Tab-separated table of C-alpha atoms (C1' of nucleotides) in Angstrom:
chain	number	residue	atom	x	y	z
A	1	MET	CA	9.537	17.262	-4.958
A	2	SER	CA	6.020	16.648	-5.935
A	3	GLN	CA	3.398	19.260	-4.881
A	4	PRO	CA	1.351	18.992	-1.624
A	5	ILE	CA	-1.574	16.536	-2.046
A	6	ARG	CA	-4.674	18.628	-1.670
A	7	VAL	CA	-7.942	17.277	-2.649
A	8	ARG	CA	-11.553	18.883	-1.987
A	9	PHE	CA	-15.113	18.185	-2.006
A	10	ALA	CA	-17.551	20.911	-3.599
A	11	PRO	CA	-21.009	20.278	-2.453
A	12	SER	CA	-23.708	22.379	-3.647
A	13	PRO	CA	-26.214	23.074	-1.173
A	14	THR	CA	-29.109	23.148	-3.234
A	15	GLY	CA	-30.312	19.283	-1.745
A	16	TYR	CA	-28.773	16.700	1.673
A	17	LEU	CA	-26.136	15.050	1.306
A	18	HIS	CA	-26.267	11.573	-0.978
A	19	VAL	CA	-24.625	8.804	-1.287
A	20	GLY	CA	-23.405	9.635	-4.585
A	21	SER	CA	-22.230	12.727	-2.733
A	22	ALA	CA	-20.747	11.138	0.106
A	23	ARG	CA	-18.806	8.572	-1.899
A	24	THR	CA	-17.279	11.143	-3.685
A	25	ALA	CA	-16.363	13.122	-0.444
A	26	LEU	CA	-15.122	9.204	1.016
A	27	PHE	CA	-13.091	9.288	-1.895
A	28	ASP	CA	-11.175	12.562	-1.644
A	29	TRP	CA	-10.969	12.202	1.482
A	30	LEU	CA	-9.669	8.243	1.132
A	31	PHE	CA	-6.966	10.113	-0.965
A	32	ALA	CA	-6.042	12.738	1.018
A	33	ARG	CA	-5.611	10.619	4.424
A	34	LYS	CA	-3.525	7.900	2.070
A	35	HIS	CA	-1.610	10.671	0.706
A	36	ASN	CA	-0.903	12.643	3.653
A	37	GLY	CA	-2.325	15.664	2.028
A	38	LYS	CA	-5.667	18.187	2.784
A	39	PHE	CA	-9.005	17.425	2.380
A	40	ILE	CA	-11.104	20.650	1.602
A	41	LEU	CA	-15.051	21.506	1.929
A	42	ARG	CA	-15.698	24.389	-0.545
A	43	ILE	CA	-19.157	25.180	-0.330
A	44	GLU	CA	-20.189	26.087	-3.988
A	45	ASP	CA	-23.379	28.274	-3.163
A	46	THR	CA	-23.194	30.595	-6.150
A	47	ASP	CA	-26.488	29.466	-7.424
A	48	VAL	CA	-28.555	32.431	-4.869
A	49	GLU	CA	-31.775	30.584	-5.985
A	50	ARG	CA	-31.347	27.099	-4.577
A	51	SER	CA	-28.647	27.329	-1.690
A	52	THR	CA	-29.996	27.437	1.659
A	53	GLU	CA	-27.517	27.576	4.699
A	54	ASP	CA	-30.250	24.805	6.579
A	55	MET	CA	-28.333	22.175	2.969
A	56	THR	CA	-25.315	23.650	4.117
A	57	ARG	CA	-25.516	22.662	7.709
A	58	GLY	CA	-27.580	19.242	7.021
A	59	ILE	CA	-24.465	18.339	4.406
A	60	LEU	CA	-21.782	19.198	7.502
A	61	GLU	CA	-23.295	17.332	9.538
A	62	ALA	CA	-23.633	14.131	7.076
A	63	MET	CA	-20.198	14.004	6.769
A	64	THR	CA	-18.978	14.789	10.089
A	65	TRP	CA	-21.416	11.813	10.979
A	66	LEU	CA	-20.037	9.379	8.331
A	67	GLY	CA	-15.962	10.178	10.045
A	68	LEU	CA	-15.443	12.844	7.044
A	69	HIS	CA	-13.171	15.104	8.371
A	70	TRP	CA	-12.228	17.780	6.271
A	71	ASP	CA	-8.552	19.846	7.192
A	72	GLU	CA	-9.479	23.367	5.670
A	73	GLY	CA	-12.930	24.588	5.221
A	74	PRO	CA	-15.766	25.292	4.496
A	75	TYR	CA	-14.960	28.049	2.396
A	76	PHE	CA	-18.316	29.547	1.010
A	77	GLN	CA	-18.224	31.187	-2.375
A	78	SER	CA	-20.492	33.554	-2.498
A	79	GLN	CA	-17.821	34.791	0.154
A	80	ARG	CA	-15.336	35.198	-2.288
A	81	LEU	CA	-17.057	36.930	-5.670
A	82	ASP	CA	-15.075	39.420	-5.950
A	83	LEU	CA	-12.165	37.286	-6.799
A	84	TYR	CA	-14.435	35.643	-9.900
A	85	GLN	CA	-15.609	39.081	-10.924
A	86	GLU	CA	-11.879	40.191	-10.971
A	87	THR	CA	-10.838	36.835	-13.298
A	88	ALA	CA	-13.652	37.771	-15.241
A	89	GLU	CA	-12.416	40.707	-16.303
A	90	ARG	CA	-8.883	39.614	-16.733
A	91	LEU	CA	-10.400	36.982	-18.979
A	92	LEU	CA	-12.110	40.020	-20.575
A	93	SER	CA	-9.426	42.120	-21.344
A	94	SER	CA	-7.423	39.254	-22.344
A	95	GLY	CA	-9.662	38.592	-24.895
A	96	HIS	CA	-10.853	35.337	-23.635
A	97	ALA	CA	-13.999	36.434	-23.332
A	98	TYR	CA	-17.087	39.206	-24.442
A	99	ARG	CA	-19.625	40.606	-23.133
A	100	ASP	CA	-23.205	39.233	-23.794
A	101	GLU	CA	-26.183	41.045	-22.428
A	102	GLY	CA	-24.862	41.385	-19.089
A	103	ALA	CA	-23.768	38.457	-18.811
A	104	ILE	CA	-19.824	37.425	-19.286
A	105	ARG	CA	-18.678	34.464	-21.774
A	106	PHE	CA	-15.691	32.636	-22.898
A	107	LYS	CA	-15.122	32.484	-26.617
A	108	VAL	CA	-14.226	28.832	-27.002
A	109	PRO	CA	-11.052	29.001	-29.421
A	110	GLU	CA	-10.478	26.824	-32.581
A	111	GLY	CA	-9.295	23.387	-32.091
A	112	ARG	CA	-9.527	20.460	-29.572
A	113	VAL	CA	-8.766	19.674	-25.786
A	114	THR	CA	-7.871	16.263	-24.131
A	115	TYR	CA	-6.639	15.434	-20.819
A	116	PRO	CA	-5.386	12.315	-19.752
A	117	ASP	CA	-8.006	11.042	-16.428
A	118	ALA	CA	-6.363	9.148	-13.696
A	119	VAL	CA	-9.571	7.151	-14.196
A	120	PHE	CA	-10.859	6.954	-17.997
A	121	GLY	CA	-7.500	7.787	-19.755
A	122	GLU	CA	-7.371	10.122	-22.665
A	123	ILE	CA	-9.929	11.993	-23.184
A	124	ALA	CA	-10.928	13.931	-26.104
A	125	VAL	CA	-13.073	16.324	-27.382
A	126	GLU	CA	-13.945	19.117	-30.548
A	127	ASN	CA	-14.055	22.130	-29.507
A	128	ASP	CA	-16.671	23.180	-31.756
A	129	THR	CA	-18.551	20.904	-29.316
A	130	ILE	CA	-18.576	23.212	-26.900
A	131	GLU	CA	-20.685	26.807	-26.576
A	132	ASN	CA	-19.733	30.085	-25.854
A	133	PHE	CA	-20.881	29.589	-21.790
A	134	VAL	CA	-21.210	32.158	-19.556
A	135	LEU	CA	-18.663	32.650	-17.046
A	136	LEU	CA	-20.176	35.253	-15.008
A	137	ARG	CA	-23.878	35.755	-15.058
A	138	SER	CA	-25.270	39.319	-14.981
A	139	ASP	CA	-26.294	39.699	-11.544
A	140	GLY	CA	-21.864	39.124	-10.725
A	141	HIS	CA	-22.386	35.831	-9.519
A	142	PRO	CA	-20.019	33.074	-11.087
A	143	THR	CA	-21.320	30.461	-13.026
A	144	TYR	CA	-20.159	26.208	-11.626
A	145	HIS	CA	-17.222	26.653	-14.784
A	146	LEU	CA	-15.784	29.588	-13.458
A	147	GLY	CA	-16.244	29.231	-9.345
A	148	VAL	CA	-14.835	26.014	-10.007
A	149	VAL	CA	-11.561	26.726	-11.964
A	150	VAL	CA	-10.807	29.816	-10.232
A	151	ASP	CA	-11.226	28.538	-6.340
A	152	ASP	CA	-9.042	24.879	-7.509
A	153	ILE	CA	-6.715	27.150	-8.458
A	154	ASP	CA	-6.489	29.265	-6.016
A	155	MET	CA	-6.494	27.273	-3.160
A	156	ARG	CA	-4.172	25.205	-4.920
A	157	ILE	CA	-5.791	21.832	-5.448
A	158	SER	CA	-3.198	18.815	-6.846
A	159	HIS	CA	-6.226	15.926	-7.402
A	160	VAL	CA	-9.640	16.516	-8.685
A	161	ILE	CA	-11.816	13.968	-7.884
A	162	ARG	CA	-15.499	14.162	-8.310
A	163	GLY	CA	-18.329	12.346	-10.155
A	164	ALA	CA	-18.019	10.980	-13.827
A	165	ASP	CA	-21.263	13.787	-14.458
A	166	HIS	CA	-18.113	16.174	-15.222
A	167	ILE	CA	-16.663	14.608	-17.547
A	168	SER	CA	-18.154	16.259	-20.267
A	169	ASN	CA	-17.789	19.735	-18.109
A	170	THR	CA	-14.151	18.875	-17.939
A	171	PRO	CA	-12.831	20.655	-21.233
A	172	LYS	CA	-14.755	23.454	-20.693
A	173	GLN	CA	-12.794	24.179	-17.976
A	174	LEU	CA	-9.551	22.932	-19.250
A	175	LEU	CA	-10.204	25.727	-21.755
A	176	LEU	CA	-10.409	28.386	-18.872
A	177	TYR	CA	-6.754	27.128	-17.194
A	178	ARG	CA	-5.183	27.893	-20.261
A	179	ALA	CA	-6.738	31.214	-20.827
A	180	LEU	CA	-5.564	31.866	-16.877
A	181	GLY	CA	-2.128	30.436	-17.740
A	182	ALA	CA	-2.596	27.998	-14.935
A	183	SER	CA	-1.042	24.643	-14.366
A	184	LEU	CA	-3.316	21.852	-14.191
A	185	PRO	CA	-4.704	19.571	-11.535
A	186	VAL	CA	-5.239	15.244	-12.355
A	187	PHE	CA	-7.997	15.186	-13.079
A	188	ALA	CA	-9.711	11.140	-11.472
A	189	HIS	CA	-13.484	10.773	-12.515
A	190	LEU	CA	-15.682	8.566	-10.922
A	191	PRO	CA	-18.351	6.304	-12.075
A	192	LEU	CA	-21.415	7.110	-11.396
A	193	ILE	CA	-24.062	5.569	-8.493
A	194	LEU	CA	-27.038	4.262	-10.179
A	195	GLY	CA	-30.116	2.737	-8.509
A	196	PRO	CA	-30.782	-1.007	-8.120
A	197	ASP	CA	-32.653	-0.910	-11.660
A	198	LYS	CA	-29.520	0.484	-13.203
A	199	THR	CA	-31.073	4.286	-13.368
A	200	ARG	CA	-30.212	7.046	-12.189
A	201	LEU	CA	-30.341	6.713	-8.327
A	202	SER	CA	-33.326	9.248	-7.035
A	203	LYS	CA	-36.408	8.892	-4.539
A	204	ARG	CA	-37.989	6.336	-6.441
A	205	HIS	CA	-35.098	3.949	-4.740
A	206	GLY	CA	-35.605	4.760	-1.321
A	207	ALA	CA	-33.373	6.561	0.536
A	208	THR	CA	-30.680	8.360	-1.038
A	209	SER	CA	-30.035	11.010	1.423
A	210	VAL	CA	-26.413	9.986	4.308
A	211	MET	CA	-28.583	11.094	7.046
A	212	ALA	CA	-31.717	9.056	5.910
A	213	TYR	CA	-29.863	6.087	6.638
A	214	GLN	CA	-28.505	7.127	9.977
A	215	GLU	CA	-32.881	7.228	10.643
A	216	LEU	CA	-32.827	3.581	8.829
A	217	GLY	CA	-30.338	2.548	11.651
A	218	ILE	CA	-27.747	2.097	9.715
A	219	VAL	CA	-24.208	2.428	11.594
A	220	PRO	CA	-21.552	5.136	9.793
A	221	GLU	CA	-18.705	2.106	9.773
A	222	ALA	CA	-20.746	0.554	7.431
A	223	LEU	CA	-22.203	3.061	5.071
A	224	ARG	CA	-18.883	3.860	4.180
A	225	ASN	CA	-17.612	0.769	4.158
A	226	PHE	CA	-20.143	-0.467	1.622
A	227	LEU	CA	-19.344	3.012	-0.261
A	228	ALA	CA	-16.309	2.640	-0.669
A	229	LEU	CA	-16.473	-0.560	-2.433
A	230	LEU	CA	-18.888	0.667	-5.129
A	231	GLY	CA	-16.834	1.637	-7.966
A	232	TRP	CA	-13.791	0.966	-6.214
A	233	SER	CA	-12.055	-2.739	-5.671
A	234	PRO	CA	-8.773	-3.236	-3.692
A	235	GLY	CA	-7.894	-5.813	-5.931
A	236	THR	CA	-7.802	-8.520	-3.301
A	237	ASP	CA	-11.236	-10.668	-1.788
A	238	GLN	CA	-10.987	-8.389	1.361
A	239	GLU	CA	-14.825	-6.835	2.409
A	240	ILE	CA	-14.645	-5.518	5.839
A	241	PHE	CA	-11.784	-2.283	6.128
A	242	ASP	CA	-11.640	-0.561	9.814
A	243	ASP	CA	-10.713	2.995	8.793
A	244	ALA	CA	-6.457	1.916	8.586
A	245	GLU	CA	-6.753	-0.401	6.183
A	246	LEU	CA	-9.192	0.989	3.644
A	247	ILE	CA	-6.564	4.055	4.142
A	248	GLN	CA	-3.841	1.804	3.709
A	249	ALA	CA	-5.632	0.439	0.702
A	250	PHE	CA	-6.603	3.030	-1.490
A	251	SER	CA	-5.398	3.615	-4.621
A	252	LEU	CA	-6.881	5.794	-7.655
A	253	ASP	CA	-5.839	2.473	-9.953
A	254	GLY	CA	-8.611	0.435	-7.921
A	255	ILE	CA	-11.506	2.620	-8.933
A	256	SER	CA	-13.435	0.887	-11.976
A	257	LYS	CA	-14.784	2.761	-14.990
A	258	ALA	CA	-18.502	0.957	-15.176
A	259	ASN	CA	-21.385	2.904	-13.032
A	260	ALA	CA	-22.048	0.997	-10.027
A	261	SER	CA	-25.641	0.087	-8.890
A	262	PHE	CA	-26.325	0.684	-5.351
A	263	ASN	CA	-27.372	-2.819	-3.446
A	264	PRO	CA	-29.773	-2.268	-0.561
A	265	ASP	CA	-29.148	-5.608	0.765
A	266	LYS	CA	-25.033	-5.347	1.251
A	267	LEU	CA	-25.332	-2.521	2.721
A	268	ALA	CA	-27.853	-4.574	4.917
A	269	TRP	CA	-25.294	-6.963	5.117
A	270	PHE	CA	-22.488	-4.707	6.534
A	271	ASN	CA	-24.141	-2.842	8.538
A	272	ALA	CA	-25.570	-6.310	10.314
A	273	GLN	CA	-21.419	-6.800	10.755
A	274	TYR	CA	-20.737	-3.697	12.146
A	275	LEU	CA	-23.304	-3.970	14.154
A	276	SER	CA	-21.107	-7.417	15.650
A	277	ARG	CA	-18.083	-6.622	15.391
A	278	LEU	CA	-18.173	-2.627	16.629
A	279	PRO	CA	-16.144	-2.807	20.149
A	280	GLN	CA	-18.838	-2.159	22.905
A	281	GLU	CA	-17.943	1.660	23.767
A	282	LYS	CA	-18.635	2.615	19.510
A	283	LEU	CA	-22.153	1.013	19.740
A	284	MET	CA	-23.165	2.074	23.043
A	285	LEU	CA	-22.131	5.905	21.351
A	286	TYR	CA	-25.045	4.878	18.689
A	287	LEU	CA	-27.816	2.904	20.485
A	288	LYS	CA	-27.889	5.240	24.074
A	289	PRO	CA	-29.817	7.298	22.050
A	290	GLU	CA	-32.208	5.024	20.607
A	291	LEU	CA	-32.706	3.608	24.145
A	292	ILE	CA	-33.559	7.120	24.906
A	293	LYS	CA	-35.947	8.203	22.471
A	294	ALA	CA	-37.391	4.538	23.004
A	295	GLY	CA	-37.341	5.491	27.057
A	296	LEU	CA	-35.670	2.538	27.788
A	297	TRP	CA	-32.695	4.189	29.505
A	298	ARG	CA	-31.412	4.193	32.626
A	299	ASN	CA	-28.170	5.242	34.208
A	300	SER	CA	-27.478	2.184	35.975
A	301	LEU	CA	-27.103	0.643	32.481
A	302	GLU	CA	-23.527	2.128	32.212
A	303	LYS	CA	-22.823	2.098	35.939
A	304	GLU	CA	-24.211	-0.716	38.177
A	305	GLU	CA	-26.182	-2.706	35.977
A	306	SER	CA	-23.123	-2.767	32.635
A	307	ALA	CA	-21.517	-5.606	33.289
A	308	TRP	CA	-25.505	-7.478	33.237
A	309	PHE	CA	-26.257	-5.185	30.179
A	310	GLN	CA	-23.269	-5.694	28.273
A	311	SER	CA	-23.799	-9.337	28.453
A	312	LEU	CA	-27.865	-7.833	27.172
A	313	ILE	CA	-25.985	-6.029	24.359
A	314	ASP	CA	-23.809	-8.924	23.395
A	315	LEU	CA	-26.608	-11.572	22.957
A	316	LEU	CA	-28.543	-9.571	20.517
A	317	ARG	CA	-25.311	-8.201	18.553
A	318	PRO	CA	-25.789	-11.107	15.740
A	319	ARG	CA	-29.359	-10.424	15.993
A	320	ALA	CA	-29.549	-7.152	14.720
A	321	LYS	CA	-29.253	-6.082	11.281
A	322	VAL	CA	-30.305	-2.365	12.127
A	323	LEU	CA	-29.864	-0.324	15.443
A	324	GLN	CA	-33.576	-0.370	16.137
A	325	ASP	CA	-33.766	-4.357	16.559
A	326	PHE	CA	-31.838	-3.626	20.031
A	327	ILE	CA	-34.153	-1.559	21.325
A	328	ARG	CA	-37.066	-3.950	19.719
A	329	GLN	CA	-35.242	-7.209	21.398
A	330	SER	CA	-33.692	-5.565	23.858
A	331	LYS	CA	-37.303	-4.447	25.789
A	332	VAL	CA	-38.524	-7.804	27.590
A	333	PHE	CA	-35.241	-7.505	29.195
A	334	LEU	CA	-35.082	-3.737	30.485
A	335	THR	CA	-38.703	-3.630	31.284
A	336	SER	CA	-40.781	-5.210	33.933
A	337	ASP	CA	-43.640	-5.275	31.150
A	338	ILE	CA	-44.669	-8.856	28.975
A	339	ASP	CA	-46.169	-8.774	25.956
A	340	TYR	CA	-47.614	-12.451	25.288
A	341	ASP	CA	-47.607	-12.918	21.717
A	342	PRO	CA	-51.126	-15.124	21.260
A	343	ALA	CA	-49.296	-17.347	18.414
A	344	ALA	CA	-46.902	-18.528	20.748
A	345	VAL	CA	-48.729	-19.303	23.583
A	346	GLU	CA	-50.973	-20.712	21.354
A	347	LYS	CA	-48.888	-23.032	20.416
A	348	PHE	CA	-46.199	-23.958	23.101
A	349	LEU	CA	-48.361	-22.929	26.196
A	350	LYS	CA	-51.638	-23.985	25.545
A	351	ASP	CA	-51.517	-27.568	27.148
A	352	PRO	CA	-52.224	-27.464	30.901
A	353	LYS	CA	-49.855	-29.918	31.727
A	354	VAL	CA	-46.866	-27.917	30.374
A	355	LYS	CA	-48.241	-25.250	32.266
A	356	GLU	CA	-47.492	-27.718	35.949
A	357	TYR	CA	-44.100	-28.603	34.193
A	358	LEU	CA	-43.097	-25.254	34.229
A	359	HIS	CA	-44.067	-24.806	37.802
A	360	ILE	CA	-42.243	-28.029	38.520
A	361	LEU	CA	-38.864	-26.496	36.817
A	362	ALA	CA	-39.692	-23.168	38.453
A	363	SER	CA	-39.521	-25.276	41.865
A	364	ARG	CA	-36.132	-26.811	40.343
A	365	LEU	CA	-34.605	-23.826	39.326
A	366	GLN	CA	-35.476	-22.176	42.986
A	367	ALA	CA	-33.729	-24.446	44.681
A	368	LEU	CA	-30.588	-24.353	42.572
A	369	PRO	CA	-27.796	-23.431	44.430
A	370	GLU	CA	-26.323	-20.809	42.031
A	371	PHE	CA	-28.171	-19.590	39.250
A	372	THR	CA	-25.818	-19.952	36.013
A	373	LEU	CA	-26.207	-20.765	32.709
A	374	GLN	CA	-24.869	-24.698	33.198
A	375	ASN	CA	-27.200	-25.051	36.596
A	376	THR	CA	-29.849	-24.272	34.409
A	377	GLU	CA	-30.113	-26.025	31.246
A	378	THR	CA	-28.580	-29.101	33.721
A	379	ALA	CA	-32.087	-28.426	35.936
A	380	LEU	CA	-34.108	-28.397	32.365
A	381	ARG	CA	-32.461	-31.124	30.504
A	382	SER	CA	-32.546	-33.374	33.358
A	383	LEU	CA	-36.679	-32.588	34.861
A	384	ALA	CA	-37.565	-33.304	31.056
A	385	ASP	CA	-35.808	-36.628	31.064
A	386	GLU	CA	-37.893	-37.307	34.002
A	387	LEU	CA	-40.711	-36.576	32.961
A	388	GLY	CA	-40.147	-38.187	29.838
A	389	ILE	CA	-40.419	-35.306	27.829
A	390	LYS	CA	-38.612	-33.969	25.105
A	391	ALA	CA	-36.308	-30.576	26.709
A	392	GLY	CA	-37.591	-28.533	23.160
A	393	VAL	CA	-41.113	-28.279	25.051
A	394	LEU	CA	-40.004	-27.306	28.341
A	395	ILE	CA	-37.590	-24.639	26.513
A	396	ASN	CA	-40.439	-23.662	24.388
A	397	ALA	CA	-42.559	-23.017	26.659
A	398	SER	CA	-40.430	-21.048	28.887
A	399	ARG	CA	-39.259	-19.183	26.449
A	400	VAL	CA	-42.492	-18.411	26.074
A	401	ALA	CA	-43.388	-17.692	29.360
A	402	LEU	CA	-40.213	-15.531	30.278
A	403	THR	CA	-40.491	-13.863	26.759
A	404	GLY	CA	-44.349	-14.168	25.811
A	405	GLN	CA	-42.479	-14.459	22.276
A	406	ALA	CA	-41.827	-17.326	20.571
A	407	VAL	CA	-37.837	-16.095	18.863
A	408	ALA	CA	-35.663	-15.187	21.751
A	409	PRO	CA	-31.769	-15.161	22.228
A	410	GLY	CA	-30.623	-18.996	23.743
A	411	ILE	CA	-33.314	-20.067	26.309
A	412	PHE	CA	-30.413	-20.350	29.103
A	413	ASP	CA	-28.869	-17.073	28.305
A	414	VAL	CA	-32.190	-15.135	28.594
A	415	MET	CA	-32.785	-17.024	32.239
A	416	THR	CA	-29.148	-16.139	33.150
A	417	LEU	CA	-30.368	-12.958	31.843
A	418	PHE	CA	-33.260	-12.352	33.808
A	419	GLY	CA	-32.024	-13.919	37.058
A	420	ARG	CA	-33.113	-16.771	39.177
A	421	GLU	CA	-35.780	-14.278	40.801
A	422	ARG	CA	-37.935	-12.980	37.818
A	423	THR	CA	-37.385	-16.467	35.726
A	424	VAL	CA	-39.294	-18.688	38.933
A	425	ALA	CA	-41.856	-15.615	38.883
A	426	ARG	CA	-42.788	-16.494	35.002
A	427	LEU	CA	-42.053	-19.594	34.964
A	428	ARG	CA	-45.626	-19.683	37.550
A	429	ILE	CA	-47.532	-18.922	34.791
B	1	G	C1'	-30.487	14.519	-31.855
B	2	G	C1'	-25.230	16.002	-30.726
B	3	C	C1'	-20.863	14.804	-28.234
B	4	C	C1'	-18.246	12.249	-23.970
B	5	C	C1'	-17.939	7.813	-21.308
B	6	C	C1'	-19.007	2.965	-19.938
B	7	A	C1'	-20.136	-2.851	-20.683
B	8	U	C1'	-17.625	-10.481	-16.699
B	9	C	C1'	-22.476	-14.418	-12.223
B	10	G	C1'	-29.746	-10.184	-10.258
B	11	U	C1'	-25.670	-6.494	-7.573
B	12	C	C1'	-20.998	-5.139	-6.168
B	13	U	C1'	-16.412	-6.818	-8.664
B	14	A	C1'	-11.444	-10.305	-9.165
B	15	G	C1'	-9.064	-10.693	-14.606
B	16	A	C1'	-4.653	-6.705	-17.445
B	17	G	C1'	-3.757	-13.084	-24.879
B	18	G	C1'	-4.105	-19.557	-22.575
B	19	C	C1'	-8.000	-19.408	-15.540
B	20	U	C1'	-12.352	-25.384	-14.381
B	21	A	C1'	-13.350	-17.211	-15.346
B	22	G	C1'	-12.079	-16.221	-8.275
B	23	G	C1'	-14.674	-13.520	-4.342
B	24	A	C1'	-18.545	-10.860	-1.691
B	25	C	C1'	-24.058	-9.708	-1.187
B	26	G	C1'	-29.078	-12.092	-2.529
B	27	U	C1'	-31.194	-17.096	-3.426
B	28	G	C1'	-31.525	-22.669	-2.699
B	29	G	C1'	-29.515	-27.191	-0.225
B	30	C	C1'	-27.034	-29.171	4.273
B	31	C	C1'	-24.322	-28.625	9.313
B	32	C	C1'	-25.048	-26.932	13.917
B	33	U	C1'	-29.047	-26.225	17.121
B	34	C	C1'	-34.196	-24.996	22.434
B	35	U	C1'	-36.856	-20.769	18.313
B	36	C	C1'	-34.133	-16.855	15.551
B	37	A	C1'	-30.172	-15.152	13.939
B	38	A	C1'	-24.953	-15.604	13.785
B	39	G	C1'	-21.277	-18.967	11.869
B	40	G	C1'	-19.025	-23.227	8.390
B	41	C	C1'	-20.093	-26.260	4.424
B	42	C	C1'	-22.113	-27.111	-0.399
B	43	A	C1'	-24.407	-25.506	-4.792
B	44	A	C1'	-27.492	-22.574	-9.354
B	45	A	C1'	-25.992	-18.141	-11.771
B	46	A	C1'	-21.399	-14.069	-15.677
B	47	C	C1'	-17.361	-12.229	-19.876
B	48	A	C1'	-24.191	-8.048	-24.455
B	49	C	C1'	-23.822	-9.197	-30.298
B	50	G	C1'	-21.411	-9.316	-34.291
B	51	G	C1'	-16.827	-8.942	-37.338
B	52	G	C1'	-11.763	-8.903	-37.731
B	53	U	C1'	-6.090	-9.337	-34.744
B	54	U	C1'	-3.949	-13.168	-33.123
B	55	C	C1'	-1.639	-19.657	-32.887
B	56	G	C1'	-5.598	-18.986	-29.141
B	57	A	C1'	-9.462	-14.026	-27.341
B	58	U	C1'	-13.371	-12.253	-21.568
B	59	U	C1'	-8.783	-9.726	-22.377
B	60	C	C1'	-5.904	-6.039	-28.281
B	61	C	C1'	-9.244	-3.347	-32.615
B	62	C	C1'	-14.091	-1.761	-35.003
B	63	G	C1'	-19.253	-1.986	-35.408
B	64	U	C1'	-24.201	-3.066	-33.126
B	65	U	C1'	-26.916	-3.030	-28.730
B	66	G	C1'	-28.261	-1.507	-24.214
B	67	G	C1'	-26.710	2.200	-20.132
B	68	G	C1'	-24.964	6.827	-18.323
B	69	G	C1'	-23.363	11.480	-18.155
B	70	C	C1'	-23.519	16.864	-20.574
B	71	U	C1'	-25.992	20.317	-23.615
B	72	A	C1'	-28.711	26.041	-18.269
B	73	C	C1'	-26.886	34.220	-16.629
B	74	C	C1'	-27.870	24.865	-12.131
B	75	A	C1'	-23.655	22.715	-9.680
RNA sequence: GGCCCCAUCGUCUAGAGGCUAGGACGUGGCCCUCUCAAGGCCAAAACACGGGUUCGAUUCCCGUUGGGGCUACCA
C-alpha cells in the first residue's frame, strides 16, 4: 500500500504562535486526522541567537489551547546537531558541497528544478537563479534548508504542508533531496494570511498571536473554525463545522492559491455563534476562570445554584460576542451590587408617578401565588391596562429599577432570575 | 532590481466554456419585540485591464497593472 501519512508542523521558537502559523498547524493537523496519519511537532531552534525556551513553551501552550494535539514530538533540532553535521560531511565528500570560510555551502548544479505542488501545480525554477546556499554555519548549526530536509527525510514525512512563503525555498530543498538520494514528499503550500488591508499581517493590524485572541475572549473553537475557512473551502455553503465535520470535509483540493486577508468581523461572528451554541460544560470551562478573575465566582454556582446559573447563562448567550460579555452582563445577577446608569434613570424612572406604579407592581408581584415568568408578565400587563398606560412604561422602568441599566435581557426573565424577594425590593425604589 | 507565485462583491469564498455569477461576514431596510441582542425576510455589492482562442469566455493562452513571497552563516 501507500506510505503512511506523516505531516509535521515545524515552528521556529523566535516568536509567539501567530495566526498564520496556527492556520498552517491546523491544516497539517486536519490532514493527518483525515488520513489517520501522524501529526508531528518539530521545533526548529537552530538559530541560537533568537530561539528561546519561553517561545517554545508559548507555542506549545497556544497549540494546546487551539486543540491541535500532536502525536509525536516535540523534537528539537538543537538536539540533533550530529545528524546535520554528518549529513553536511556526507555532502562534502560526495562533492555536492564545499567549505567556505568555516561554513559548508551547497554547490548548486546546472539545470532547472521543477516539482508538482499539490496546491499550486507545477513550479519551475532555473538553477542559475539559486545561489550556493549555506548548509552548515561555521558554528556547527545547520541552516533552515539543511535542517528541514534532513529531518523531513529522517522523520519520514509524507506531506510537507506549509506556508507559501516557502515556495521559493522548495527548489533548494529539492536539490538537497536529490543530492542525498532521498525520495520526495508531497509538497502542498498554503496561501498566506494577510492583514485586512491585504498587506503583510503585522502588529499594527491588532492581535496576531493566538494567545492574544484567548485574552480577547475568543473561544478556540471559533478561532479554529474561522482559520479553517481562510484559504480553504469545503465547496459547500457550510460555515460552522465541528471537529468531526471539519476533518471529514478537509481536503488539499479545497485549498485556494490566492492569499487571504484576516477579517476580524467574521471571527467575531464565529465567536458569537460558538458562544451561543457551545455545550454548557464547555462554555463553563471557559467562563469559570473569567468569573473567578472578576471575583464573581462562588462554588454554589455549580452546585445548589447550578440550574439557576445555567438559565442566567442561557439568557446571556445570544448577547455575548466575547467571553467577557458574560462577566459584564452577569454581574448584576451575581452580586447584590447595582450601578444605576444616570441616563437610564433620567429616561425611565424620573417621573414620580412611575415610581408609584412600580410600588403597586411590587405589591401585585408580592401577592402572586407563584412567581413565574408567565404570572409576572400577566401581572404587569394587566396593571398597565388598569392604569391606562402602556406596558412599556412599566417594563422600561422595571428594567432600570432591577438592573440599573436600560439594556438587559427580557424583563420577565430578569424578574424570574432575581426571584420574588429581590424583584419586589428593587421595585420599591 | 532578479526569480517565483497570485488576481470573482469591502472581506472570506462557490464557480472548473453557455449560471438571473451562488453562499457567508460586514452594511442598509423590514419583521419579531419590553430595551439590547439573537432569529427571520429583503436589498445594495464582484469576475482588475488589454489582446487573443472559441459560435460563445469569470472560466483557456499571452501581456499589462496590482498584490504577495524569496533573494541571510533567519526560519
